PDB file of C-alpha atoms in Angstrom:
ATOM      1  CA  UNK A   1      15.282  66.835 -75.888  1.00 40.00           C
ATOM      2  CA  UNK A   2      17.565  67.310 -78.864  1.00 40.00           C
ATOM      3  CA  UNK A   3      16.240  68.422 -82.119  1.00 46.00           C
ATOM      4  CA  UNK A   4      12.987  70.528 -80.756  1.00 47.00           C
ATOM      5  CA  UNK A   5      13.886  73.382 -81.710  1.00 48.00           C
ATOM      6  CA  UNK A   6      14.632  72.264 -85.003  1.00 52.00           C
ATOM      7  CA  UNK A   7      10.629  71.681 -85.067  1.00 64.00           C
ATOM      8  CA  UNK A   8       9.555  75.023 -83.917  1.00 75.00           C
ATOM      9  CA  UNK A   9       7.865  76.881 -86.585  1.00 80.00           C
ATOM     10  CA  UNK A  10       8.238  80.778 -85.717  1.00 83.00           C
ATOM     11  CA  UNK A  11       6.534  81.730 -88.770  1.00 85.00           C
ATOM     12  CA  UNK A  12       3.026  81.301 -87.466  1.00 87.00           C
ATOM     13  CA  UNK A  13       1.456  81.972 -84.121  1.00 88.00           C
ATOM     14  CA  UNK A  14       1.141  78.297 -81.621  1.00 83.00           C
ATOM     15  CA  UNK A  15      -1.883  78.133 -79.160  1.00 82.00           C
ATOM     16  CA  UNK A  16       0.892  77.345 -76.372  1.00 81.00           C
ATOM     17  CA  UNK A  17       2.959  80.312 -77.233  1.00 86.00           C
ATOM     18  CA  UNK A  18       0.287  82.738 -77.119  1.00 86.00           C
ATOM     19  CA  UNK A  19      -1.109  81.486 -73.781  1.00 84.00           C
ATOM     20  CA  UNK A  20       2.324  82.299 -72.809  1.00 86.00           C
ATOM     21  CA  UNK A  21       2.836  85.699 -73.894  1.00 89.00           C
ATOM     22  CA  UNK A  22      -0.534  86.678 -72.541  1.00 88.00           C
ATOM     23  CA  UNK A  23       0.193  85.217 -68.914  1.00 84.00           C
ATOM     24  CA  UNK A  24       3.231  87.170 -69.044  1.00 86.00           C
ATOM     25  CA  UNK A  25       5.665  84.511 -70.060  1.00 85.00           C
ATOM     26  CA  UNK A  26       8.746  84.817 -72.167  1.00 84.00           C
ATOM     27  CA  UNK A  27       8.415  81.670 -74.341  1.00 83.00           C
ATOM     28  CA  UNK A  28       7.177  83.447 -77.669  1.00 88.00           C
ATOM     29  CA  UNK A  29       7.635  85.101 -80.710  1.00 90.00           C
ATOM     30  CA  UNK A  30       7.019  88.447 -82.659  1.00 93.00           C
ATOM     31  CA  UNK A  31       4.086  86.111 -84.539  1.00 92.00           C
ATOM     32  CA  UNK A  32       2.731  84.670 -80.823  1.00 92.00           C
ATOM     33  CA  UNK A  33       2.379  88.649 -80.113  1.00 94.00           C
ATOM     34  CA  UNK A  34       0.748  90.111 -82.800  1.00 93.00           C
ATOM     35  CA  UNK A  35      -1.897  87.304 -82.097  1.00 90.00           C
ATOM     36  CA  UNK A  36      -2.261  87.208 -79.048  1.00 91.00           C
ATOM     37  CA  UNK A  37      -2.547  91.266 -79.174  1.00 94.00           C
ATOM     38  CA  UNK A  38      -5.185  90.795 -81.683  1.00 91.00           C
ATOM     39  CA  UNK A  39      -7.076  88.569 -79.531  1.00 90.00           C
ATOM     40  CA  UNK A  40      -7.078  91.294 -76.352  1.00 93.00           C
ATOM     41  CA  UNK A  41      -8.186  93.268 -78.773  1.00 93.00           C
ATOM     42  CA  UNK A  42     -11.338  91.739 -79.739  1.00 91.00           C
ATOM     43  CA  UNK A  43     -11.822  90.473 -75.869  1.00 93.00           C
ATOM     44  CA  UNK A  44      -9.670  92.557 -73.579  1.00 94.00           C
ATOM     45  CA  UNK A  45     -10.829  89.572 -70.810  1.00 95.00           C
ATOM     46  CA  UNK A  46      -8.714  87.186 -72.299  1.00 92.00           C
ATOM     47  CA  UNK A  47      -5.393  87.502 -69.864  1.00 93.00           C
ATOM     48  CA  UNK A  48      -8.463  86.919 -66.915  1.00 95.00           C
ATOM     49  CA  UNK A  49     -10.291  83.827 -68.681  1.00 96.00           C
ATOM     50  CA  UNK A  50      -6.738  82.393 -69.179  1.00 92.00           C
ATOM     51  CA  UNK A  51      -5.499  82.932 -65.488  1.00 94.00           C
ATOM     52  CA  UNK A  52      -8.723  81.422 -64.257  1.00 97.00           C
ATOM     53  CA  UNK A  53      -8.199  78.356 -66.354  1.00 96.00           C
ATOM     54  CA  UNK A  54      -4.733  77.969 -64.891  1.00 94.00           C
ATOM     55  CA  UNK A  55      -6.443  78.348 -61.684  1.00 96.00           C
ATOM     56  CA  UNK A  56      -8.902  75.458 -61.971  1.00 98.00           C
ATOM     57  CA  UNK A  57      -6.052  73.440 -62.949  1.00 97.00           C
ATOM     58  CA  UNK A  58      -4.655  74.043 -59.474  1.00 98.00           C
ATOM     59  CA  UNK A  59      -7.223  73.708 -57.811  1.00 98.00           C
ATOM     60  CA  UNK A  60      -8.700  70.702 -58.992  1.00 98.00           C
ATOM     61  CA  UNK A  61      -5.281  69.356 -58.698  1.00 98.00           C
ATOM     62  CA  UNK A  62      -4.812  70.120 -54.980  1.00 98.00           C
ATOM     63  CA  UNK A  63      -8.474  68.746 -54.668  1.00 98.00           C
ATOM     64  CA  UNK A  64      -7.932  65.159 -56.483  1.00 98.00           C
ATOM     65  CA  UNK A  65      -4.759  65.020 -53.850  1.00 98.00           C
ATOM     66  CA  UNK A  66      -5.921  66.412 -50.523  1.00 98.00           C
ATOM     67  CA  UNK A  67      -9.812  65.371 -50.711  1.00 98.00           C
ATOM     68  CA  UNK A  68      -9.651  62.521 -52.842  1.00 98.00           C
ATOM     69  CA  UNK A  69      -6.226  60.274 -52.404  1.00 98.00           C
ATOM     70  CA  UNK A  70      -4.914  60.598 -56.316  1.00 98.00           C
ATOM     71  CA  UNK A  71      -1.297  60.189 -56.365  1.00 98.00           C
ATOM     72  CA  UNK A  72      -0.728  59.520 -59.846  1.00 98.00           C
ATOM     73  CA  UNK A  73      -1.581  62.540 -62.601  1.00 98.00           C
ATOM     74  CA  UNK A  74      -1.859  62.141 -66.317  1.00 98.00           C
ATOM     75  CA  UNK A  75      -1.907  65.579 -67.984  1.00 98.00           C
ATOM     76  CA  UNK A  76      -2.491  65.831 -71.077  1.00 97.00           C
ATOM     77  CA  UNK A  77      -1.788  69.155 -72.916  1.00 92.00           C
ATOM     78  CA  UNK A  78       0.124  70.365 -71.041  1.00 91.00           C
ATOM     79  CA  UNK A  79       1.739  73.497 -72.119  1.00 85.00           C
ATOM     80  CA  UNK A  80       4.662  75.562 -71.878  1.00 83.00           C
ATOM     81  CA  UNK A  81       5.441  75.205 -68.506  1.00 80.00           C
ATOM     82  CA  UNK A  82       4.674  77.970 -66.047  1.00 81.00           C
ATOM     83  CA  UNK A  83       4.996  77.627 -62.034  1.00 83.00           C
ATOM     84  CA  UNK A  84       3.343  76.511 -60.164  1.00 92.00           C
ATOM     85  CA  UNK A  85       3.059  72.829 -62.803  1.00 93.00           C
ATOM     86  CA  UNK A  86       1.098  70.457 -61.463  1.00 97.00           C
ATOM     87  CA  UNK A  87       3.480  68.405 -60.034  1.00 97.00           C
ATOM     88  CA  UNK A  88       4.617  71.066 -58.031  1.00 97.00           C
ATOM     89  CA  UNK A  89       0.922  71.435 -56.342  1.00 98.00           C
ATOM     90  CA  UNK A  90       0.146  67.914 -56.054  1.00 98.00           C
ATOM     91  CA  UNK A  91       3.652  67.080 -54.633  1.00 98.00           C
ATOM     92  CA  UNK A  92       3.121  70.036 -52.142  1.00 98.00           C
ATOM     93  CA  UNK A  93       0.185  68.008 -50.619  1.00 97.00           C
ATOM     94  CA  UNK A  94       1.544  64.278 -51.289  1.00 98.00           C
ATOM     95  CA  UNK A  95       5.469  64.636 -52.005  1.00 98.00           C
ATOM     96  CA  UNK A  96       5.144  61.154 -53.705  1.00 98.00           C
ATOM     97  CA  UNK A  97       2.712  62.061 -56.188  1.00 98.00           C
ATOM     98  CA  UNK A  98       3.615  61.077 -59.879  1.00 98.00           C
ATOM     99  CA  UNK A  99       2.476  63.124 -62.645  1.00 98.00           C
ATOM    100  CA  UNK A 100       3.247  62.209 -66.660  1.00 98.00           C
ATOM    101  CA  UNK A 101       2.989  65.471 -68.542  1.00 97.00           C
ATOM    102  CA  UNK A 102       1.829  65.106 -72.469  1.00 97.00           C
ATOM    103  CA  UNK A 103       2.256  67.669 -75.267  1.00 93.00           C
ATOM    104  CA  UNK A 104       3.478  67.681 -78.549  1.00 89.00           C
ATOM    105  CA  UNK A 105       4.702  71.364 -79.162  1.00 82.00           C
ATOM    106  CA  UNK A 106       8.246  71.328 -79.769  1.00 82.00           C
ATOM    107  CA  UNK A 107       8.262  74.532 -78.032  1.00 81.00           C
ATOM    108  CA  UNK A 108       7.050  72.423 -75.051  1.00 85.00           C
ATOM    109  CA  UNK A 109       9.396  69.813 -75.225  1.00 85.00           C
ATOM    110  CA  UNK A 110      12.175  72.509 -75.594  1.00 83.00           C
ATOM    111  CA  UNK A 111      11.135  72.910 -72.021  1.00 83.00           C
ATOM    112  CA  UNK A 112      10.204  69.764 -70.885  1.00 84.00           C
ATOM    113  CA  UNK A 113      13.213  69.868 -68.355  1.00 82.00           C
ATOM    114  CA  UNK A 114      11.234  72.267 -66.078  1.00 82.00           C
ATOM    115  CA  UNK A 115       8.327  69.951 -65.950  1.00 84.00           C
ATOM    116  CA  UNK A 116      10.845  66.915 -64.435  1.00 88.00           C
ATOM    117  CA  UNK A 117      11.867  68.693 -61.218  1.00 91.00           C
ATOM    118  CA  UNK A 118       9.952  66.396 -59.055  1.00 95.00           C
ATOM    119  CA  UNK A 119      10.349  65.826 -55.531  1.00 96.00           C
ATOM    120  CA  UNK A 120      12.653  63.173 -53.997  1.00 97.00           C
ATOM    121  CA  UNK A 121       9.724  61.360 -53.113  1.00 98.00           C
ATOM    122  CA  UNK A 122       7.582  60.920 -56.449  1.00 98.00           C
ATOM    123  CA  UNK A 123       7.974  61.155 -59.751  1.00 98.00           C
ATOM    124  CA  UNK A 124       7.640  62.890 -63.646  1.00 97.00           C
ATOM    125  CA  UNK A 125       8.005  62.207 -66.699  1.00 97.00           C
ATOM    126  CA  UNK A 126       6.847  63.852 -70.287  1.00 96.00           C
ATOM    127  CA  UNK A 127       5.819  62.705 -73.346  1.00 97.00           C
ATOM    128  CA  UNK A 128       5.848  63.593 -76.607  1.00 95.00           C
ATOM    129  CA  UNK A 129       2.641  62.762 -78.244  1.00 96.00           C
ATOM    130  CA  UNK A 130      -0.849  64.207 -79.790  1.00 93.00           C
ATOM    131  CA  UNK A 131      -4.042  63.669 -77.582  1.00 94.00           C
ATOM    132  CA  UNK A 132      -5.797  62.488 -81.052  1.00 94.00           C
ATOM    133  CA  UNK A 133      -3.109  59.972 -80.508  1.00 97.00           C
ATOM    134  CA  UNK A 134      -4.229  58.391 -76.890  1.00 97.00           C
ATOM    135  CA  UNK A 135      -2.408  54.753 -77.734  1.00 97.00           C
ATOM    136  CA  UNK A 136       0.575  56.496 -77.902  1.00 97.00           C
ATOM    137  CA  UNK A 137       0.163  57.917 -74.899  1.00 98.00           C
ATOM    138  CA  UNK A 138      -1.065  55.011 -73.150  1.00 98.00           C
ATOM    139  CA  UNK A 139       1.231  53.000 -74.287  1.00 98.00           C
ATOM    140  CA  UNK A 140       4.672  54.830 -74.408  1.00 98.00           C
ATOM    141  CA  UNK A 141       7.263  54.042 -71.554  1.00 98.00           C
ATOM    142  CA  UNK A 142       6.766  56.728 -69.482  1.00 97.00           C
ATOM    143  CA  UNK A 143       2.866  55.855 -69.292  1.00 98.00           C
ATOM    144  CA  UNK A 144       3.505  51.960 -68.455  1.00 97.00           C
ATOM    145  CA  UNK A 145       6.639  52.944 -65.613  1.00 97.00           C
ATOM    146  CA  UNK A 146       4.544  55.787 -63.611  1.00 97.00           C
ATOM    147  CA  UNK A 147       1.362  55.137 -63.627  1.00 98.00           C
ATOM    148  CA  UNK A 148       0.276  51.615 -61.908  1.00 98.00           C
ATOM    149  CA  UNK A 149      -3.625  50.985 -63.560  1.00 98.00           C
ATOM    150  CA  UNK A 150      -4.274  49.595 -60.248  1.00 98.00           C
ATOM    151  CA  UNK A 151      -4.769  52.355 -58.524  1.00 98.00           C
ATOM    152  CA  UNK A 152      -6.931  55.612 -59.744  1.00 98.00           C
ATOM    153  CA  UNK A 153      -5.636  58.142 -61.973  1.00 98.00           C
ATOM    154  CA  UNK A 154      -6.487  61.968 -62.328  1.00 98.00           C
ATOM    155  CA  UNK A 155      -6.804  62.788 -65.616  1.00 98.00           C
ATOM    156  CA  UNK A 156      -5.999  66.509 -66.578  1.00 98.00           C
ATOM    157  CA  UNK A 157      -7.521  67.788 -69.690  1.00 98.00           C
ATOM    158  CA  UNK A 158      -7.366  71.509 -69.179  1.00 96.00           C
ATOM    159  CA  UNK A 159      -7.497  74.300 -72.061  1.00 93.00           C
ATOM    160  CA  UNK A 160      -6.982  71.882 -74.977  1.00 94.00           C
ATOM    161  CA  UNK A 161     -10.493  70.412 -75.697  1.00 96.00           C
ATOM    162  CA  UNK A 162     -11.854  73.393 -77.398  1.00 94.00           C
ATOM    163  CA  UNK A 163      -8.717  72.465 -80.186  1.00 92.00           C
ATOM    164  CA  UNK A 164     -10.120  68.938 -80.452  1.00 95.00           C
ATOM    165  CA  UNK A 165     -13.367  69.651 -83.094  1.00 93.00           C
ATOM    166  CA  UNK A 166     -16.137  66.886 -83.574  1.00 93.00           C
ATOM    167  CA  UNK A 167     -16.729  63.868 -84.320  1.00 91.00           C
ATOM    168  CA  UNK A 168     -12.806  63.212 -82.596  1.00 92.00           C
ATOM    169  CA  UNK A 169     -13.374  65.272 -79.166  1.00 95.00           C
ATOM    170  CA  UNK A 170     -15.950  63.071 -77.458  1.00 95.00           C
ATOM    171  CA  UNK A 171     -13.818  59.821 -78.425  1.00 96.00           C
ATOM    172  CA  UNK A 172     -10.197  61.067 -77.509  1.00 97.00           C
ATOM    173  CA  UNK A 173     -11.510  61.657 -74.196  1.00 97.00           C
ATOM    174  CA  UNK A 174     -12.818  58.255 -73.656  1.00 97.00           C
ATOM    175  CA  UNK A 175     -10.406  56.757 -75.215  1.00 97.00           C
ATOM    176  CA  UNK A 176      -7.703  57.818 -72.342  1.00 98.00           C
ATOM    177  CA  UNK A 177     -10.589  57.322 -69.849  1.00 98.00           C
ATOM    178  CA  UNK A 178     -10.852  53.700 -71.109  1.00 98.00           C
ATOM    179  CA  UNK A 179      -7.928  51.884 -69.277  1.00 98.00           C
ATOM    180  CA  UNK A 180      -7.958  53.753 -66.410  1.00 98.00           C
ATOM    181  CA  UNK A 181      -9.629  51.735 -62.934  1.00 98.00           C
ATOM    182  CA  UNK A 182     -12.827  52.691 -61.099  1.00 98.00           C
ATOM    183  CA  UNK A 183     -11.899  55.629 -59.076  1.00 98.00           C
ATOM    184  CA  UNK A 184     -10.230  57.618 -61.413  1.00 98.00           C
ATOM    185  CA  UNK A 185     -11.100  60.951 -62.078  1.00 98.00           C
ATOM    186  CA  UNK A 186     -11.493  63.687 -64.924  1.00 98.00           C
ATOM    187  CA  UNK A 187     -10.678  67.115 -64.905  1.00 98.00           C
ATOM    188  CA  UNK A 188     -11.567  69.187 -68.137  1.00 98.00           C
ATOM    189  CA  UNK A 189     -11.922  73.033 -69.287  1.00 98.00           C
ATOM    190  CA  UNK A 190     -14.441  73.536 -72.121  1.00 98.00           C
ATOM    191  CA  UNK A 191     -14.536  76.579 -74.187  1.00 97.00           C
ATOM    192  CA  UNK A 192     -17.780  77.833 -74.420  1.00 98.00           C
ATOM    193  CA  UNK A 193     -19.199  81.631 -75.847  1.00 97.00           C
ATOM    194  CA  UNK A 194     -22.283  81.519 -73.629  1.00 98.00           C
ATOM    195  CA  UNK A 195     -21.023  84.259 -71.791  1.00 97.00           C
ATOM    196  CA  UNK A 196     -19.756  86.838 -73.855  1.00 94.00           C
ATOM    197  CA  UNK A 197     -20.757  85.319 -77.456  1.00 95.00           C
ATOM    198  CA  UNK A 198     -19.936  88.216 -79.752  1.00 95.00           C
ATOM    199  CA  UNK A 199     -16.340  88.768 -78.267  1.00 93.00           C
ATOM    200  CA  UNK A 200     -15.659  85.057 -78.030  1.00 94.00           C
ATOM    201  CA  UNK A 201     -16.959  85.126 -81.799  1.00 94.00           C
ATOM    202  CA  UNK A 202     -14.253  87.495 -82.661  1.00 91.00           C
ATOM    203  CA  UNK A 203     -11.642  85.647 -80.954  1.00 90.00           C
ATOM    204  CA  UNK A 204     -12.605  82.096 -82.637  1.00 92.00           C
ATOM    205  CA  UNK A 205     -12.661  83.990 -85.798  1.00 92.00           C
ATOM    206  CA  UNK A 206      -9.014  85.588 -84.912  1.00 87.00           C
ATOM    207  CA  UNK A 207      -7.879  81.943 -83.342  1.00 86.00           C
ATOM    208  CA  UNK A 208      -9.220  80.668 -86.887  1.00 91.00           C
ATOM    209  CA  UNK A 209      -7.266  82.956 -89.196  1.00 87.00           C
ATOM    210  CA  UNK A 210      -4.185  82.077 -87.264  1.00 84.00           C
ATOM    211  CA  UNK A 211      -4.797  78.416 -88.287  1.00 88.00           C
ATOM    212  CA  UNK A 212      -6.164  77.239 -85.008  1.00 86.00           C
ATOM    213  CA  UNK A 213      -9.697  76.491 -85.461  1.00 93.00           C
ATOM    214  CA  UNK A 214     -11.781  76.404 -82.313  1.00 93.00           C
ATOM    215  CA  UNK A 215     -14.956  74.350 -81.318  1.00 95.00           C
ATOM    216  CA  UNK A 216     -16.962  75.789 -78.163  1.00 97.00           C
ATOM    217  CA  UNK A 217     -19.481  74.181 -76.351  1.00 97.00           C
ATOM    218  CA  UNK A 218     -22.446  75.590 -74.617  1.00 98.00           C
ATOM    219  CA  UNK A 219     -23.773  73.952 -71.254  1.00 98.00           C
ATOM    220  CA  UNK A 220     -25.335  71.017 -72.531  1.00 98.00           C
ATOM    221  CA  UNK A 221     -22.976  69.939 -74.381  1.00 97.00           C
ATOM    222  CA  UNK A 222     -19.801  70.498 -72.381  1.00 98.00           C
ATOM    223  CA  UNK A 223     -22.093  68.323 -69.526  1.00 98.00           C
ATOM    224  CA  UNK A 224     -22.098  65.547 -71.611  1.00 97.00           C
ATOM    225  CA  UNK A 225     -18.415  65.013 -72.072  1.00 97.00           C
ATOM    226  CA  UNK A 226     -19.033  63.508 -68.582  1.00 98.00           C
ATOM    227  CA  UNK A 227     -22.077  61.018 -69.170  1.00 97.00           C
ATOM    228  CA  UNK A 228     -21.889  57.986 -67.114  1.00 97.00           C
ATOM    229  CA  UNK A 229     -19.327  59.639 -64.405  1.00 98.00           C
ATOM    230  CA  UNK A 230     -20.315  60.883 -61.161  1.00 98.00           C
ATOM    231  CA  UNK A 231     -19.853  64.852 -60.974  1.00 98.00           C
ATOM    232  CA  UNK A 232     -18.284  66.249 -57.876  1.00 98.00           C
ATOM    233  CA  UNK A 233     -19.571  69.578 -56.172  1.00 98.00           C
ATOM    234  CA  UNK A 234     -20.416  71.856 -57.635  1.00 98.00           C
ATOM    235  CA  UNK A 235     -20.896  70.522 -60.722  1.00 98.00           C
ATOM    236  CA  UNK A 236     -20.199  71.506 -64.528  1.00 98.00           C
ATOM    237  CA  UNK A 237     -19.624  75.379 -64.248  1.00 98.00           C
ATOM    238  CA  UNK A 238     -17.420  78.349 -65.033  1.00 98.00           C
ATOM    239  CA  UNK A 239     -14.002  77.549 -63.978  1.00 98.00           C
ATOM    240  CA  UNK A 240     -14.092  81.009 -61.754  1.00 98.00           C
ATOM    241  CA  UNK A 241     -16.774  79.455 -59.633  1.00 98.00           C
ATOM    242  CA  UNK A 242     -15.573  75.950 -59.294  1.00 98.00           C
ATOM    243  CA  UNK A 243     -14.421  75.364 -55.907  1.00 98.00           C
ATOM    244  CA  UNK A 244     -13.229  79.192 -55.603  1.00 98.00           C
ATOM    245  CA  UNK A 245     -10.460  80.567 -53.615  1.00 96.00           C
ATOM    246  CA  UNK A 246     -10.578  84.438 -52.156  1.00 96.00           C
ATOM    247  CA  UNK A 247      -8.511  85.518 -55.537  1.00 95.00           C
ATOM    248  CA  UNK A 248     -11.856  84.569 -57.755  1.00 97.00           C
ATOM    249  CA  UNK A 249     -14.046  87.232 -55.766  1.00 96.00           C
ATOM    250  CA  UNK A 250     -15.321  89.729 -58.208  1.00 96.00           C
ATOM    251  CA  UNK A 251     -14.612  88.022 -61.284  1.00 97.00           C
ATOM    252  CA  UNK A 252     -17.225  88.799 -63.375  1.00 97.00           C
ATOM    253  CA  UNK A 253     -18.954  85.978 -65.400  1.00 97.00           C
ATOM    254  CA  UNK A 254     -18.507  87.733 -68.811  1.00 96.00           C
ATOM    255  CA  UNK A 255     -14.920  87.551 -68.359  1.00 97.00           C
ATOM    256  CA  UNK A 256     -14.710  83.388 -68.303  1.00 98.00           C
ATOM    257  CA  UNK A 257     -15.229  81.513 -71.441  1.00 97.00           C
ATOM    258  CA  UNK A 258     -14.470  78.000 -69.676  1.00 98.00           C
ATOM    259  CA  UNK A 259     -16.868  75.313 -68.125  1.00 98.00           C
ATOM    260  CA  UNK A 260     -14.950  73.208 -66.056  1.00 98.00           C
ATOM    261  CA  UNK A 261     -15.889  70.166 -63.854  1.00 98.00           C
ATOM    262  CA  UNK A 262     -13.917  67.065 -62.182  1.00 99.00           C
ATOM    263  CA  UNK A 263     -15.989  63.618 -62.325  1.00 98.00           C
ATOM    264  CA  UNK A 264     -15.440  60.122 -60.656  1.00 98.00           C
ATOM    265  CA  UNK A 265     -15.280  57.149 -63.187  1.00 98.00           C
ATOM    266  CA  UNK A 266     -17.386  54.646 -61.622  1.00 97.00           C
TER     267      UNK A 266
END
């Protein structure tokens, strides 16, 4: 973990940083603030759309483990980490679950440490590496020791994808789809302004200026990232509604700017 923070540029506001700050973290700067202040400005929804987002991730999590038998997690974009990780809900169901985390914010690997407290039972690991890099990914030593390509993988895209613009999006995807066995599953979050498209507008614009350029989907479109894999219940749809919990009543659809959806690979 040496050196990261040697890496961390404070000078300009990070995607990770500013999902921090607005979920009430402490892993930011003056810079991740200002931004992230703008951004409530322009949508004051945005800590809500966020939350629910983390949410899903939980969810679909506990679901791959308790419903479906996954005990072996590739997430990748993982962010600064913020309880409860995903280990720490799939090893809650299945205490030998194995998850590898993936970023590539120094920031994130500053913290990586908090992301390797697994259980006795199972396993973590993280790696440092860009999802428009999947071979290094796929093939870095933490990949190849966890993960046994045997048995199915859940794959965790969640809050990244609308950073990955076209043509690369639709590729990266299948690209760490491709070596992963029949039975394996996908869980992705896919920004979309269907919902709210002039203050979504603003906050693409703001997300722009700060040197993070966004690309968000409508329905259509975010569907298709899952052509040729069998959707489970209910479906492609706003995180908030996706398998929802009693802390999702009265969300109100304006406030979510996020498809999400977990598929089988067949």
């Amino acid at each position: 973990m040496h050196g990261a923070g040697e890496r961390i540029d404070t000078s300009t506001a990070h995607s990770a940083r500013v999902y921090d700050y607005i979920l009430g973290g402490k892993d930011h700067y003056l810079v991740d603030i200002e931004a992230g202040d703008a951004m409530c400005r322009h949508w004051p929804a945005l800590p809500v759309h966020m939350l629910e987002n983390r949410r899903f991730m939980h969810r679909a999590g506990r679901f791959l483990a308790e419903e479906q038998g996954v005990r072996q997690f590739l997430d990748v974009g993982t962010g600064l980490p913020t309880a409860p990780n995903l280990h720490e809900v799939v090893q809650s169901v299945a205490p030998e679950s194995r998850v590898v985390y993936v970023d590539n914010d120094p920031i994130v690997l500053a913290h990586a440490r908090a992301l390797l407290q697994s259980s006795p039972e199972g396993a973590t690991a993280y790696v440092d590496a860009d999802m428009h890099d999947p071979d290094a990914i796929l093939d870095s030593p933490q990949f190849r020791a966890l993960v046994d390509l045997d048995e199915p993988v859940g794959l965790m895209v969640i809050g990244i994808l609308h950073f990955i613009l076209p043509p690369d999006d639709r590729s990266l995807v299948r690209r760490l789809l491709e070596p992963l066995p029949s039975g394996s599953f996908l869980a992705l979050t896919i920004g979309t302004a269907d919902f709210a498209p002039e203050e979504i507008g603003r906050v693409a614009e703001e997300y722009a200026r700060q040197g993070m350029p966004m690309a968000l989907r409508d329905l259509p479109t975010a569907t298709s990232f899952f052509e040729g894999m069998e959707l489970m219940e209910p479906g492609v749809t706003q995180v908030h509604k996706w398998r929802p919990g009693p802390e999702q009543d009265g969300i109100e659809d304006r406030a979510i700017a996020m498809y999400g959806a977990v598929a089988r690979k067949k």
